[in-house]
Amino acid sequence: MTDTRPAPAGSAAPECPAHRDAVHLAGLEYQQTPSELYRDLRARHGTVAPVLLDGGIPAWLVLGYTEVSYVTGHDELFARDSRRWNQWDSIPADWPLLPYVGHQPSVLFAEGEEHRRRAGVITRALAVVDQFELARDCRHLADRLIAAFAGSGQAELMGDYAHALPMRAAVRICGMPHGGADTRQLVDDLRISLDAADGDDPVAAYTRVGERIHRLVREKRERPGPDVTSRMLTHPAGLTDEEIVQDLISVIAAAQQPTANWIGNTLRLLLTDERFALNVSGGRLSVGEALNEVLWLDTPTQNFIGRWAVHDTQLGGRQIRAGDCLVLGLAAANTDPQIWPEAHVGAENSSHLSFSNGEHRCPYPAPLLADVIARTAVETLLERLPDLVLAVEPGELTWRPSIWMRGLAALPARFTPSVVA
Ligand code: HEM
């Protein structure tokens, strides 16, 4: 069911006639089954749908595989710097999407030569990460996390495991000292700033993250090591410390939520789908298949804001004005019936758009590193706790109330209590 209410009083009134019957993307009603929303939108609006973001702010949701590929492949037409937006006058200071859309001087919002320079530094620094060492580190991290709950016979795998592991792996890749108190503090502050719970202060936590990353950059200038931060500092592009701080925070934040939800969504699939349940324990092939199936069918970054039109143009039969915001409907594009005419979705290949496409796509080595982290997390858990099962009925699992990130609110599991060294 989609919400076809007109924009509420006090919200930005859409001037564009196409937005008069736009769908509100904010609201809880379709978040448990977003695929129904995408199907419905496609049937009513085609491949580019008028939508309203929080507060009734108009935008376009790009649903077609071809259209998402086109938008992301043409940054001269659809660019990344959100300061182009023609809606800034309607955006209140406390707008909930501001942390994702407000311009920051980081690689995420850079364009053209400036983007190539900064993305090039990140790409080279990540490309040198040794995947075997990363797998070994992740296995140690996984063992430590599992040891904390193995004796109890039960765990909430999202909080206790899926979110915790990639965060630790990311700060380690960046060269934070192993297991120190301030590494633990940074991990905590990153969690709070990206995913605050009741009682947390995300602004204070984000400030502490900035301070700690600044200190890390100063430390690595003095004593470089075999880590991403040091490689960014010594790259011939000569980024300033401030640029490196911004981009390191972007790398860690970009790594955390999607990888955590990739792990969680894969565990859910393995624990609920009998095609995988038959041979999960030790079944490495099945884990690989489940990871790939999740990227096609339940991808973590469902929708991504976004791109901003550089000129008036057309897309999917829609008239797009300069400065309009386009939301990349990555999940909808992956399940576009145009690419799956037989209604069979998913393939062994990785031509999905889960890592986006084009100039701003998830930088080349990152999907490989995310795969190492996620695969090691899932395999280690299944090896250590071979009789792991869900502690609730599959239908009782709930998704987080977000149209942007597809992840479970909780994943309660039980198993025979054991001691993991
Ligand atoms: C080690 C883990 C990861 C790292 C270090 C990482 C890093 C990054 C960085 C630095 C960017 C910004 C690129 C730019 O603007 O030029 C980015 C973008 C992105 N990443 Fe990742 N990422 C990771 C994992 C993932 C995962 C698991 C997913 C989803 C399955 C994902 C999906 C995306 C998407 C959709 C974008 C947006 C691209 C766009 O604007 O078109 N990333 N990532």
Short mmCIF file of C-alpha atoms in Angstrom, two decimals, residues 15 37 111 177 195 200 210 285 302 351 372:
data_model
loop_
_atom_site.label_atom_id
_atom_site.label_comp_id
_atom_site.label_asym_id
_atom_site.label_seq_id
_atom_site.Cartn_x
_atom_site.Cartn_y
_atom_site.Cartn_z
CA GLU A 15 5.33 23.42 -7.67
CA LEU A 37 6.17 0.08 -2.94
CA GLU A 111 32.89 16.70 -8.48
CA PRO A 177 45.84 0.78 17.59
CA ASP A 195 22.94 5.15 14.48
CA ASP A 200 22.66 9.11 22.94
CA GLY A 210 36.36 14.30 14.31
CA LEU A 285 29.54 -22.02 -1.41
CA GLN A 302 18.11 0.47 -0.90
CA SER A 351 25.81 -6.84 -12.41
CA VAL A 372 36.01 -10.24 2.87
#
